[in-house]
PDB file of C-alpha atoms in Angstrom:
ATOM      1  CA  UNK K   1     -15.549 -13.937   9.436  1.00  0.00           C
ATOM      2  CA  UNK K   2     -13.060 -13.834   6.047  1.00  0.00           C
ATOM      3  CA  UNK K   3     -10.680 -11.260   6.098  1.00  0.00           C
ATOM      4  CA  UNK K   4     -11.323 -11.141   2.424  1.00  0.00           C
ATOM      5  CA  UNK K   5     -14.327 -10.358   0.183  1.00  0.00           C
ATOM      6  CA  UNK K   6     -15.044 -13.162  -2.389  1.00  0.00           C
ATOM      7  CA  UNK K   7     -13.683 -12.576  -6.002  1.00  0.00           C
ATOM      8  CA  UNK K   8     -13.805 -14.634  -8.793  1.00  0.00           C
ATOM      9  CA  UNK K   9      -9.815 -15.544  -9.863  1.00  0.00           C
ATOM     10  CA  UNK K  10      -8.436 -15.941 -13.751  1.00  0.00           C
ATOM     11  CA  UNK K  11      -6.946 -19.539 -14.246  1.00  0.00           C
ATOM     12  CA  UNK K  12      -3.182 -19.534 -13.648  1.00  0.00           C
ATOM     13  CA  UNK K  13      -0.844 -22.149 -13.072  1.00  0.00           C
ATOM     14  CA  UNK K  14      -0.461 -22.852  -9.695  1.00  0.00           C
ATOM     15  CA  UNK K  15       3.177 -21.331  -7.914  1.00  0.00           C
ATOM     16  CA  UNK K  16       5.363 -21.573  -5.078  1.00  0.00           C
ATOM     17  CA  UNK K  17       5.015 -17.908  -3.316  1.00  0.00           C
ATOM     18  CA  UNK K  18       6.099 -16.433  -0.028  1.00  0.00           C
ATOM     19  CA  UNK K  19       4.411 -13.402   1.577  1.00  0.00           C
ATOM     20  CA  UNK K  20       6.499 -11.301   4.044  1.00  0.00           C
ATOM     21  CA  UNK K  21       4.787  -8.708   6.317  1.00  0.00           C
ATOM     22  CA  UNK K  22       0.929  -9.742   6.929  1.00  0.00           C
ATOM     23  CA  UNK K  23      -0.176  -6.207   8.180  1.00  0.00           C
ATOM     24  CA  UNK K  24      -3.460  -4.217   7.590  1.00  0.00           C
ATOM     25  CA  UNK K  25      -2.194  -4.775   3.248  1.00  0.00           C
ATOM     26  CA  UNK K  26      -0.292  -7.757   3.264  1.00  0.00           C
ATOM     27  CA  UNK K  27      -2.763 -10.315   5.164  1.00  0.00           C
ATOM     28  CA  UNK K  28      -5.650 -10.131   2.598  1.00  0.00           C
ATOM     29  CA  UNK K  29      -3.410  -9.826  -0.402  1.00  0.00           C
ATOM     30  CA  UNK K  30      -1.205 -13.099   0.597  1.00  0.00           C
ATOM     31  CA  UNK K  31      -4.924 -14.226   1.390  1.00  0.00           C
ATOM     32  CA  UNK K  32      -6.177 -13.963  -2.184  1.00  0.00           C
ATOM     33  CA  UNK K  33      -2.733 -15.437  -3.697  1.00  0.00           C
ATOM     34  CA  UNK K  34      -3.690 -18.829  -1.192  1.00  0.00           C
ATOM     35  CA  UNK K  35      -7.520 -18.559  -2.282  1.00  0.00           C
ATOM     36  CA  UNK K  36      -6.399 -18.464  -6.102  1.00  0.00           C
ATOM     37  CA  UNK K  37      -4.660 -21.882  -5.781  1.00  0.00           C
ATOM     38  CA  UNK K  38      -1.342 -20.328  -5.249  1.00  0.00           C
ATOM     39  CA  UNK K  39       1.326 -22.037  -2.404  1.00  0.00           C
ATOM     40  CA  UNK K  40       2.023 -19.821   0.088  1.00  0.00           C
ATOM     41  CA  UNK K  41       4.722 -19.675   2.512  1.00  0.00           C
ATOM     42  CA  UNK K  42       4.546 -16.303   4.864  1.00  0.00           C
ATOM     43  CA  UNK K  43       6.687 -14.726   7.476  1.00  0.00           C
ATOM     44  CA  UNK K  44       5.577 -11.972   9.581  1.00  0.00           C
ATOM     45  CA  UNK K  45       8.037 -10.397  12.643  1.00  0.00           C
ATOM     46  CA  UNK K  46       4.972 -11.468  15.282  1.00  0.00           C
ATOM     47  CA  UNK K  47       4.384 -15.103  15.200  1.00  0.00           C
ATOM     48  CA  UNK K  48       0.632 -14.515  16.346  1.00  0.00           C
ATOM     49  CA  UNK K  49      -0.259 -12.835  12.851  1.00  0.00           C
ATOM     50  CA  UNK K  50       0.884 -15.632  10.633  1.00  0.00           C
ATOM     51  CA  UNK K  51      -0.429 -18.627  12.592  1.00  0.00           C
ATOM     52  CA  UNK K  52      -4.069 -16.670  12.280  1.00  0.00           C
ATOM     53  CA  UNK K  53      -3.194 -16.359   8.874  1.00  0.00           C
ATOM     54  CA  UNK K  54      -2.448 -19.771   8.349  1.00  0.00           C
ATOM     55  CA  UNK K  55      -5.563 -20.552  10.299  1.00  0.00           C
ATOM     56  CA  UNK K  56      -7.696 -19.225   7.991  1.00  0.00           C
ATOM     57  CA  UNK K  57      -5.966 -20.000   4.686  1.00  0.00           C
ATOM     58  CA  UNK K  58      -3.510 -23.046   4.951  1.00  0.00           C
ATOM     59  CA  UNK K  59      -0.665 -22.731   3.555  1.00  0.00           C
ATOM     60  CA  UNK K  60       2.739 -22.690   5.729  1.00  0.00           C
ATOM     61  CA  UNK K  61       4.196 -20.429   8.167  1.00  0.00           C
ATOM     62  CA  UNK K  62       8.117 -19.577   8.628  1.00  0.00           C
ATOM     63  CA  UNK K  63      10.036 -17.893  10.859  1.00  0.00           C
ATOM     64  CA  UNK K  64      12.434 -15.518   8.997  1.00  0.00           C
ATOM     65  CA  UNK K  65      11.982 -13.838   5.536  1.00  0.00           C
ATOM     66  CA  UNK K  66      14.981 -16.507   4.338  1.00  0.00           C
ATOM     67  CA  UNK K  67      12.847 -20.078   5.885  1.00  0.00           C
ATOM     68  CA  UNK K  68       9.761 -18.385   3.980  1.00  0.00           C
ATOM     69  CA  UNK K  69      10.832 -17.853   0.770  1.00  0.00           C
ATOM     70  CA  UNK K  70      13.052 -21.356   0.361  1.00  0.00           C
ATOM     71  CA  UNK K  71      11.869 -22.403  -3.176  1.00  0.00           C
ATOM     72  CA  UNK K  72       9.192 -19.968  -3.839  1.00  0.00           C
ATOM     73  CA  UNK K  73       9.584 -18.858  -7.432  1.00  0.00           C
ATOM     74  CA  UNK K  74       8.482 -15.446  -6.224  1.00  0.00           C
ATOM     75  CA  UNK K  75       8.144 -13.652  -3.376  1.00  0.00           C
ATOM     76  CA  UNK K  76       5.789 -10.446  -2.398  1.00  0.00           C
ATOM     77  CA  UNK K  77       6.619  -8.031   0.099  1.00  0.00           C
ATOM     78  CA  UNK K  78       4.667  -5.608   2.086  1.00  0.00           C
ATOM     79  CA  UNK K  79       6.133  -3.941   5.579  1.00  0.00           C
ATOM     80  CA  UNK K  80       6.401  -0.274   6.718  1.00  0.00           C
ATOM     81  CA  UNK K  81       9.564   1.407   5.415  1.00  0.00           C
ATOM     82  CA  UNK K  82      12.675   1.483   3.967  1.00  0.00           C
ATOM     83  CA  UNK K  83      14.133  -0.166   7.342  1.00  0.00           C
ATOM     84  CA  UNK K  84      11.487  -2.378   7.269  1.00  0.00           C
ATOM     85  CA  UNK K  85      12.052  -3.434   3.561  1.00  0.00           C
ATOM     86  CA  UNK K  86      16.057  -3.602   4.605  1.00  0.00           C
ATOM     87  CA  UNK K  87      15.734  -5.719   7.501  1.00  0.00           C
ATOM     88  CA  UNK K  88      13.239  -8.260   5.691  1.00  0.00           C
ATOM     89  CA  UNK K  89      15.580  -8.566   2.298  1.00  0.00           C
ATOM     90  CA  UNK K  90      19.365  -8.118   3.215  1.00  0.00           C
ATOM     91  CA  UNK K  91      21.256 -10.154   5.724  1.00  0.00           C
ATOM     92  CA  UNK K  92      22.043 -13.772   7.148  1.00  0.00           C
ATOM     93  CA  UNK K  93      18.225 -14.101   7.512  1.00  0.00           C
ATOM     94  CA  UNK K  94      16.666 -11.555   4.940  1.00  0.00           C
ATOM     95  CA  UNK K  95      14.969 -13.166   1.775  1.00  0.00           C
ATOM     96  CA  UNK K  96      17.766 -12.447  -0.958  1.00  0.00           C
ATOM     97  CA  UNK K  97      20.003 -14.986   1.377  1.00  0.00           C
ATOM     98  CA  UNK K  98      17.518 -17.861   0.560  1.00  0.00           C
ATOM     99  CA  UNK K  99      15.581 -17.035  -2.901  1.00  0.00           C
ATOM    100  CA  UNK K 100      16.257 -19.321  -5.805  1.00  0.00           C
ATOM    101  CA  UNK K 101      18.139 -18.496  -8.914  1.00  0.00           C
ATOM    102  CA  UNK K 102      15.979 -16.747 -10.808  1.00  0.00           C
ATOM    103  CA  UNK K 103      13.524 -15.777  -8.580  1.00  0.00           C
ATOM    104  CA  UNK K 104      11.827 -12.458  -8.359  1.00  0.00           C
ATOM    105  CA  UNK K 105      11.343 -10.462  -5.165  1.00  0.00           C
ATOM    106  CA  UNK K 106       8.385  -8.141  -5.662  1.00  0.00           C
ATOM    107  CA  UNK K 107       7.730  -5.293  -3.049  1.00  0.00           C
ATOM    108  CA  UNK K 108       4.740  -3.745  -2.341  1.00  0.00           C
ATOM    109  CA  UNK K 109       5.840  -1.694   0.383  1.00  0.00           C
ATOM    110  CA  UNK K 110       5.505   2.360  -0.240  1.00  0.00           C
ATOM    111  CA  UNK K 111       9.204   3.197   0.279  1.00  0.00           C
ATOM    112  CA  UNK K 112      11.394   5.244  -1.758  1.00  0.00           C
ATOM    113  CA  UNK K 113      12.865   5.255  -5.398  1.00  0.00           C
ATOM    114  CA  UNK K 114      16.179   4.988  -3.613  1.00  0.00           C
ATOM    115  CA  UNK K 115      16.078   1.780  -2.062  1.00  0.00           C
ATOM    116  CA  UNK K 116      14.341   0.211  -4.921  1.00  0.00           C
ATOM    117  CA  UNK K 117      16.781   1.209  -7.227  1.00  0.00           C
ATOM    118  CA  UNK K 118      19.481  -0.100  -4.110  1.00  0.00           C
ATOM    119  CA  UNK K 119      17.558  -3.507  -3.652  1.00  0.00           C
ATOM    120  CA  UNK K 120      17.492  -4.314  -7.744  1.00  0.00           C
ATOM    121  CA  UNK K 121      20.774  -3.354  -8.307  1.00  0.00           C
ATOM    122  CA  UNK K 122      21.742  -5.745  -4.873  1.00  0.00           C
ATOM    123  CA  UNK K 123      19.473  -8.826  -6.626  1.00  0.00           C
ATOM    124  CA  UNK K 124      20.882  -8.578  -9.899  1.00  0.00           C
ATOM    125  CA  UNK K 125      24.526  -9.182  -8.818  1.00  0.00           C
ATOM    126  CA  UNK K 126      23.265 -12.310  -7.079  1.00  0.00           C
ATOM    127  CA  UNK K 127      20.732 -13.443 -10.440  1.00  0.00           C
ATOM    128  CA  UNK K 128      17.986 -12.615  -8.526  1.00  0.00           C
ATOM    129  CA  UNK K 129      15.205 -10.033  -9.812  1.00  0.00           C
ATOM    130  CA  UNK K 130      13.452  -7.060  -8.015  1.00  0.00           C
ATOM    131  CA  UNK K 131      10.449  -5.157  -8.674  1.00  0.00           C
ATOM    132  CA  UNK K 132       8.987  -2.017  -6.775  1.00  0.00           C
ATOM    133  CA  UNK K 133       5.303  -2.254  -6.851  1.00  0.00           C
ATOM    134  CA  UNK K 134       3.762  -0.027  -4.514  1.00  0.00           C
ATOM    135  CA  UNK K 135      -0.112  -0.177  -3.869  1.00  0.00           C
ATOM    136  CA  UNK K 136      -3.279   2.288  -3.971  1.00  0.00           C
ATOM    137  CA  UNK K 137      -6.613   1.170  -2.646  1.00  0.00           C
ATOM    138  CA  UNK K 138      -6.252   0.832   0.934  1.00  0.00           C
ATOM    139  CA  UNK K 139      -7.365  -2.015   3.028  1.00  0.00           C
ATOM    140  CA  UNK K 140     -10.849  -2.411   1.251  1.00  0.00           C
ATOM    141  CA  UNK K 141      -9.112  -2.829  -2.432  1.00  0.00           C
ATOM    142  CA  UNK K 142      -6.442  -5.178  -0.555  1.00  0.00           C
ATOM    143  CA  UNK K 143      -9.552  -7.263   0.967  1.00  0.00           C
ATOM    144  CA  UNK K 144     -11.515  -6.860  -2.422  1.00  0.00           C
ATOM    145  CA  UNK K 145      -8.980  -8.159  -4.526  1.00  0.00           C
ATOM    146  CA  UNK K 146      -8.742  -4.825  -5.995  1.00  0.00           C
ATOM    147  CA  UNK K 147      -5.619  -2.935  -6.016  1.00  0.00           C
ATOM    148  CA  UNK K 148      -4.140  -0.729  -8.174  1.00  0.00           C
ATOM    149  CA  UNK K 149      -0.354  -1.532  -8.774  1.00  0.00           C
ATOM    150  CA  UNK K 150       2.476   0.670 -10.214  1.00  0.00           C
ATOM    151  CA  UNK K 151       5.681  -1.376 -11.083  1.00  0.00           C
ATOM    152  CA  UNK K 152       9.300  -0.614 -11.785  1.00  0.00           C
ATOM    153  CA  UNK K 153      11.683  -3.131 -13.118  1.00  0.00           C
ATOM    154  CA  UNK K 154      12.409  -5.312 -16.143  1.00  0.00           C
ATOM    155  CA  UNK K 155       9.512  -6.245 -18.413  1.00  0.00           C
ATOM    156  CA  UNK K 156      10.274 -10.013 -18.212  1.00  0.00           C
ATOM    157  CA  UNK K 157       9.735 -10.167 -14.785  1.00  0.00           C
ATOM    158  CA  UNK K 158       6.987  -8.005 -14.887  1.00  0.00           C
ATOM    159  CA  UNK K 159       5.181 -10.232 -17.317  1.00  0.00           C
ATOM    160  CA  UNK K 160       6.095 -12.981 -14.906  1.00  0.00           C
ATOM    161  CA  UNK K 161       4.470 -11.960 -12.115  1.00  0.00           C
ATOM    162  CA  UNK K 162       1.252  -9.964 -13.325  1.00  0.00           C
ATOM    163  CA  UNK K 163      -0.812 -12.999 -13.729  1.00  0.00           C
ATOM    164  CA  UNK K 164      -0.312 -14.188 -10.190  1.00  0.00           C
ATOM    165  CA  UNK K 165      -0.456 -10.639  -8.572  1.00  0.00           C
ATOM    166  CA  UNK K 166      -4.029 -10.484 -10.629  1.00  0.00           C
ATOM    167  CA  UNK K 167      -5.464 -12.190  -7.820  1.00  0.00           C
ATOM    168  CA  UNK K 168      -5.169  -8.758  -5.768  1.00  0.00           C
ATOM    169  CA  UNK K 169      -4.706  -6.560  -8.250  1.00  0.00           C
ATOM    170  CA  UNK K 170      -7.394  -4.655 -10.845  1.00  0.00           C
ATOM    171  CA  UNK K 171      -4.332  -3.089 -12.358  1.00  0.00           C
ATOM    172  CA  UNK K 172      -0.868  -4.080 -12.344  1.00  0.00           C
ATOM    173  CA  UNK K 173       1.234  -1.724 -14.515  1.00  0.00           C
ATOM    174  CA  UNK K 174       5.093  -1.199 -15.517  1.00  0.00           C
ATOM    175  CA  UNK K 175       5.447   2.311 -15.248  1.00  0.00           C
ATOM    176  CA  UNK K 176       9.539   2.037 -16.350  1.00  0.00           C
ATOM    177  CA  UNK K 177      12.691   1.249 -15.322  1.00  0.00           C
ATOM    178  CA  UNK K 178      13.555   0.509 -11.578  1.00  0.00           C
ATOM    179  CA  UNK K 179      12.363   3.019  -9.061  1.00  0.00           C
ATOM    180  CA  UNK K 180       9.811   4.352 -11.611  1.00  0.00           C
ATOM    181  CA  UNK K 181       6.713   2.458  -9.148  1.00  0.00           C
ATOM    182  CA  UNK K 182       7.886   4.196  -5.781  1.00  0.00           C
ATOM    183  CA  UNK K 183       7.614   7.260  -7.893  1.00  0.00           C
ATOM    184  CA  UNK K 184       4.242   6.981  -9.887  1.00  0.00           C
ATOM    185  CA  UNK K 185       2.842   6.151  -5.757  1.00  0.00           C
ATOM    186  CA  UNK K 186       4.166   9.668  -5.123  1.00  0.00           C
ATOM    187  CA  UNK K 187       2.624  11.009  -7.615  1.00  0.00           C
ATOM    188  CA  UNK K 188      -0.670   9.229  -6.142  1.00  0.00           C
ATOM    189  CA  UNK K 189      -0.287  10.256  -2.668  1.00  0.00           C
ATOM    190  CA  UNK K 190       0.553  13.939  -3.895  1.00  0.00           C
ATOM    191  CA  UNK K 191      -3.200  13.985  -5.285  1.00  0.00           C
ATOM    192  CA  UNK K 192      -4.499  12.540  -2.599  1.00  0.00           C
ATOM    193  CA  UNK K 193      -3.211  15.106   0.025  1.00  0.00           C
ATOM    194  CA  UNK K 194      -5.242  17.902  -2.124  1.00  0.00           C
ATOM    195  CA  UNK K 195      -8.411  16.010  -2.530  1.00  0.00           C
ATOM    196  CA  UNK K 196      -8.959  15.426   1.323  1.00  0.00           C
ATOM    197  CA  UNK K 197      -7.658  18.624   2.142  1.00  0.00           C
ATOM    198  CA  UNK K 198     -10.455  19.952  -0.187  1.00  0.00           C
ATOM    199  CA  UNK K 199     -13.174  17.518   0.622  1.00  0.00           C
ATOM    200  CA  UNK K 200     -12.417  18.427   4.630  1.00  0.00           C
ATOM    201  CA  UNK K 201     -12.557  22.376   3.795  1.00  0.00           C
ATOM    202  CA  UNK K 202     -15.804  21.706   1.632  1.00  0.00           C
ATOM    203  CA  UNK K 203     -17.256  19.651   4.481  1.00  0.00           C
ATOM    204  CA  UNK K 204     -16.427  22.012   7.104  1.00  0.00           C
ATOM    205  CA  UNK K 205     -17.812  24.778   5.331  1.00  0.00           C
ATOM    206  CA  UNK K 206     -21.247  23.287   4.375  1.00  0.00           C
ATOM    207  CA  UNK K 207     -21.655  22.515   8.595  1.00  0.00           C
ATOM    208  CA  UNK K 208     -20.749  25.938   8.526  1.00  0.00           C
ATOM    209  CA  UNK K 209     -23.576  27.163   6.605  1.00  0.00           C
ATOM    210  CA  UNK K 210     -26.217  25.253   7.812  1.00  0.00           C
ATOM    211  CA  UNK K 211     -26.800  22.655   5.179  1.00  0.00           C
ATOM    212  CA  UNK K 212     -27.698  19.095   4.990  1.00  0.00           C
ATOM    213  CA  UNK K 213     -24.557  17.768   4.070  1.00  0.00           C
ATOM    214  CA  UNK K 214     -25.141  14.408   3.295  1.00  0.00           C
ATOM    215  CA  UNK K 215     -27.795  15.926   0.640  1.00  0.00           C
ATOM    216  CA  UNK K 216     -25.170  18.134  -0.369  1.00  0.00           C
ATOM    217  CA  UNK K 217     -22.207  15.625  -1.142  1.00  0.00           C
ATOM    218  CA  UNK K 218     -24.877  13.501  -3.109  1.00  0.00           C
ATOM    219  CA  UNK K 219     -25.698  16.706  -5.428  1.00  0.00           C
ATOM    220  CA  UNK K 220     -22.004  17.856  -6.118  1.00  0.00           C
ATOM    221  CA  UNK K 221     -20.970  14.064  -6.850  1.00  0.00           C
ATOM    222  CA  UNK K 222     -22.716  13.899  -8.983  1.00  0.00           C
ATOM    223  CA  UNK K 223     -20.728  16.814 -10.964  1.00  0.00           C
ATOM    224  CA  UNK K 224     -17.025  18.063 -11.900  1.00  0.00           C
ATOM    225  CA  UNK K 225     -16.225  17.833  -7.886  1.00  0.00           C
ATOM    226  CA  UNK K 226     -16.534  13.643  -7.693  1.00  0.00           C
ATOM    227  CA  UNK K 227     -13.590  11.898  -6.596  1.00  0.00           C
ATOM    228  CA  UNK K 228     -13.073   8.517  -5.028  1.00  0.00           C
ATOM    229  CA  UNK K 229     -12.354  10.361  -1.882  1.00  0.00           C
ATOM    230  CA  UNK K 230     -16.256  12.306  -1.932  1.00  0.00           C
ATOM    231  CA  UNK K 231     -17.884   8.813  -2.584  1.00  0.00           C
ATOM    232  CA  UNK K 232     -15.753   6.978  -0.056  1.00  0.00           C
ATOM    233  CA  UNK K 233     -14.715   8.890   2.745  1.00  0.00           C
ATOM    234  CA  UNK K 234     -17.401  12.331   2.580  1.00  0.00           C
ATOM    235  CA  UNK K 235     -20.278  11.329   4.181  1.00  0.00           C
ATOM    236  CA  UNK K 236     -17.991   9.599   6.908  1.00  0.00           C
ATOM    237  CA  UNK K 237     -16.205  12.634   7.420  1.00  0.00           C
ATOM    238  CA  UNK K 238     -19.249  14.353   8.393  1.00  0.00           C
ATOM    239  CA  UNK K 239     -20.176  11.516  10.821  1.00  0.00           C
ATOM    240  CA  UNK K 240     -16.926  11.785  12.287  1.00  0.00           C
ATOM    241  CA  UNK K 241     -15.860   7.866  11.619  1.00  0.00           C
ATOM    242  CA  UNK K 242     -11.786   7.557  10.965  1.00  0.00           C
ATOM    243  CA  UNK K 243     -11.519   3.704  11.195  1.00  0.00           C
ATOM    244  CA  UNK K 244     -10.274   2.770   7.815  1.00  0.00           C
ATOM    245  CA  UNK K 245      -6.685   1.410   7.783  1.00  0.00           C
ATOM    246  CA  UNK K 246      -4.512   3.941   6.292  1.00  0.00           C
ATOM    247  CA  UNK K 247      -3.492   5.835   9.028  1.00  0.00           C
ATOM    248  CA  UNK K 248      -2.099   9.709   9.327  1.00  0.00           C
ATOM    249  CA  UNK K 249       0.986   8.434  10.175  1.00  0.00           C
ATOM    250  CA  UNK K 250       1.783   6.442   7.261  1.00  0.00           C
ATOM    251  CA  UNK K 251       0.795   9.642   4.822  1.00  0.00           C
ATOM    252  CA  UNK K 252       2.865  11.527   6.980  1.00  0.00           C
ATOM    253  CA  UNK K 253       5.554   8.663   6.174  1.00  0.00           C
ATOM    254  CA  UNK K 254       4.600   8.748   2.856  1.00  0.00           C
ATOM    255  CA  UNK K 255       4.623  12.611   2.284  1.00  0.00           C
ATOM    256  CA  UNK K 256       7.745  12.702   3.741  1.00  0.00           C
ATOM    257  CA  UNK K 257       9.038  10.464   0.967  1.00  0.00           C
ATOM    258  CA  UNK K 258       7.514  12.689  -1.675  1.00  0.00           C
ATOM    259  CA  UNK K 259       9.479  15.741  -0.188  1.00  0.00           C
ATOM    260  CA  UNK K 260      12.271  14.520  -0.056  1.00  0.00           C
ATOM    261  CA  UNK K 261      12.417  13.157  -3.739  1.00  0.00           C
ATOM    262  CA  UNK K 262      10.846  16.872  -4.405  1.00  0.00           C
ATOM    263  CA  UNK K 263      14.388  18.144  -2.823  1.00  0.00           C
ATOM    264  CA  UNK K 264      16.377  15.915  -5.117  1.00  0.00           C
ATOM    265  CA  UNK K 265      14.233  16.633  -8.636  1.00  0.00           C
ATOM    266  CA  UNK K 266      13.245  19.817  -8.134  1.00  0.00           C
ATOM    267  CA  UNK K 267       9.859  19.860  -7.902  1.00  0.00           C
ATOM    268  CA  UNK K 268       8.243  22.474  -6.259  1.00  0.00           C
ATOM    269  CA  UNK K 269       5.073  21.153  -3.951  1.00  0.00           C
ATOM    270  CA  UNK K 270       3.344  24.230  -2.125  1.00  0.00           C
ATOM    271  CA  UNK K 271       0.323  22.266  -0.894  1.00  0.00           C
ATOM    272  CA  UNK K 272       1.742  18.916  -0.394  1.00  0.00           C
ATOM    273  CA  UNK K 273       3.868  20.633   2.149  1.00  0.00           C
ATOM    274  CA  UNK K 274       1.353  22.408   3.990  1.00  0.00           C
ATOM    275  CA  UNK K 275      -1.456  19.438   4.073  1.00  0.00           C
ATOM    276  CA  UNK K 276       1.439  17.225   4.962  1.00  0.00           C
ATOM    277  CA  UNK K 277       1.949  20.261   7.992  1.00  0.00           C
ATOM    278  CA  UNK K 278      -1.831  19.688   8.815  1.00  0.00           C
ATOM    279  CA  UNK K 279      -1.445  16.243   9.181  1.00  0.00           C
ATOM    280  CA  UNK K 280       1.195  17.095  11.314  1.00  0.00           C
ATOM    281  CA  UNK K 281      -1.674  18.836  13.371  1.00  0.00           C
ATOM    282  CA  UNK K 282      -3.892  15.752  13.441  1.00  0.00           C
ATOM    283  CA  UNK K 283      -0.895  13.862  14.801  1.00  0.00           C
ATOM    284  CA  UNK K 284      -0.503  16.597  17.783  1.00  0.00           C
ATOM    285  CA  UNK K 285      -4.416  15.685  18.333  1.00  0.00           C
ATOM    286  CA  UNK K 286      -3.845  12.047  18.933  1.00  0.00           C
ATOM    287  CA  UNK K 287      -4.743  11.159  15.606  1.00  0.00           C
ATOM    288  CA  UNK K 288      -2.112   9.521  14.553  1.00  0.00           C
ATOM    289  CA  UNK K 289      -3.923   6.263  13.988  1.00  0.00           C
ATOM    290  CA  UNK K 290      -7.125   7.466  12.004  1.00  0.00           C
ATOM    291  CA  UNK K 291      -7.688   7.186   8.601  1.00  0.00           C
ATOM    292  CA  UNK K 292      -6.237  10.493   6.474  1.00  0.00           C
ATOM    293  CA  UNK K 293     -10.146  11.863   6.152  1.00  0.00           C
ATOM    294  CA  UNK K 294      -9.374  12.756   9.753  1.00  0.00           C
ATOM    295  CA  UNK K 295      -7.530  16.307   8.463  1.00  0.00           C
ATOM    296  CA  UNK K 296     -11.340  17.418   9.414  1.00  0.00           C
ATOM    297  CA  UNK K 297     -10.657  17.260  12.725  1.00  0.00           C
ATOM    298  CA  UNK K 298      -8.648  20.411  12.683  1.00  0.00           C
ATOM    299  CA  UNK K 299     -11.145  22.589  10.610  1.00  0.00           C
ATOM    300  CA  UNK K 300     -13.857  21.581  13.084  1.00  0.00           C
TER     301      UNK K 300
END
């Protein structure tokens, strides 16, 4: 079975990529880059993950970020954190050690404004480029081809890469300077926060009161109250199915980023800090590796 969905890919002239991290995100986008007739070179820390990768979708394996990206005239990036990010990029092995002139290192991991800003400053002073371009859409918009991308960095590079990251991408937007991507993905994750929190009090409440709740997520959809969370993730909430790739403990990650750049602007974020308290909660339940609809599981 494909760990991608079939799309149908614009024509673009054919490039020399590397992929590093091949998690629950990065194996279906690098995936879709090798299905549109791109040449892809990954790296991921376990061996096991990119031989099945290259099982399924040619291409080459390497074994550090600096083997992979030998060549490549760009190079995606999707791991866990800013130490993940660190550890992949800088150093004897990391990928700005073995990157072309020229080249442009684009990161997909959710990290903070800080080490984006870090990282780009770090690639320009070796005539390299870097662009944060953190991800919404979970695993099914990474296996659909369907992502929704928020860049910072310079427009040339940006104009650069968007017809290759189409492949995985519905939207691929520069959003400003360096940074400005980490922080329009905070702004994202802020909203989501309130919408499950919401969606798991309405839930709650309507097993409650007795009602049919499938029937009664299908009538207030239909309304003001729709969100991609109700369509998605409702009706699975009530049948008590967490399963679907972006775990609690990356929002918690996540959330924690968005406080702490809260701290350092001044924004003031009531109710991101308390759902990000619940999740907390889940966490304490052993739910650390379900899906963020599970912040039901505490109202229940």
């Amino acid at each position: 079975m494909s760990s991608i969905h079939h799309r149908e890919y614009a024509a673009t002239a054919s490039r020399k990529v590397a992929f590093l991290g091949l998690g629950v995100m990065g194996f279906p986008m690098a995936g879709h880059l090798a299905k549109a007739g791109h040449q892809v070179t990954v790296y991921n820390r376990s061996p096991a993950k990119r031989q099945a990768w290259v099982a399924e979708f040619g291409g080459a394996e390497a074994a550090t970020p600096r083997e992979a990206v030998q060549g490549a005239e760009m190079v995606f990036c999707c791991v866990g954190n800013d130490d993940d990010l660190r550890s992949v990029v800088l150093g004897e092995h990391g990928a700005l050690a073995g990157m072309q002139a020229g080249a442009i290192f684009v990161d997909h991991t959710t990290a903070s404004a800080e080490v984006a800003r870090e990282l780009y400053a770090t690639a320009q002073a070796q005539g390299l480029h870097f662009i944060d371009a953190p991800v919404s859409g979970g695993q099914a918009g990474a296996q659909n081809g369907q992502l929704t991308v928020m860049c910072g960095g310079d427009q040339t590079q940006f104009d650069a890469v968007a017809p290759v990251a189409a492949c995985f991408a519905r939207a691929f937007t520069l959003m400003g300077e360096s940074g400005a991507g980490q922080l329009t993905k905070m702004i994202n994750q802020i909203c989501i926060a309130g919408v499950v929190q919401g969606l798991s009090e309405a839930v709650a409440f309507g097993e409650k009161a007795g009602l049919d709740v499938h029937k009664a997520l299908d009538v207030v959809s239909k309304g003001a109250a729709q969100s991609w969370q109700m369509e998605n993730r409702g009706k699975t909430m009530v049948e008590g199915k967490f399963d679907f790739g972006f775990a609690v403990d990356w929002m918690r990650k996540d959330l924690g980023l968005v406080l702490d750049e809260a701290k350092r602007n001044g924004a003031r974020l009531p109710l991101t800090a308390l759902v990000d308290q619940f999740y907390a909660d889940v966490q304490a339940m052993g739910g650390g590796r379900n899906d963020t609809s599970s912040l039901i599981r505490r109202l229940r």
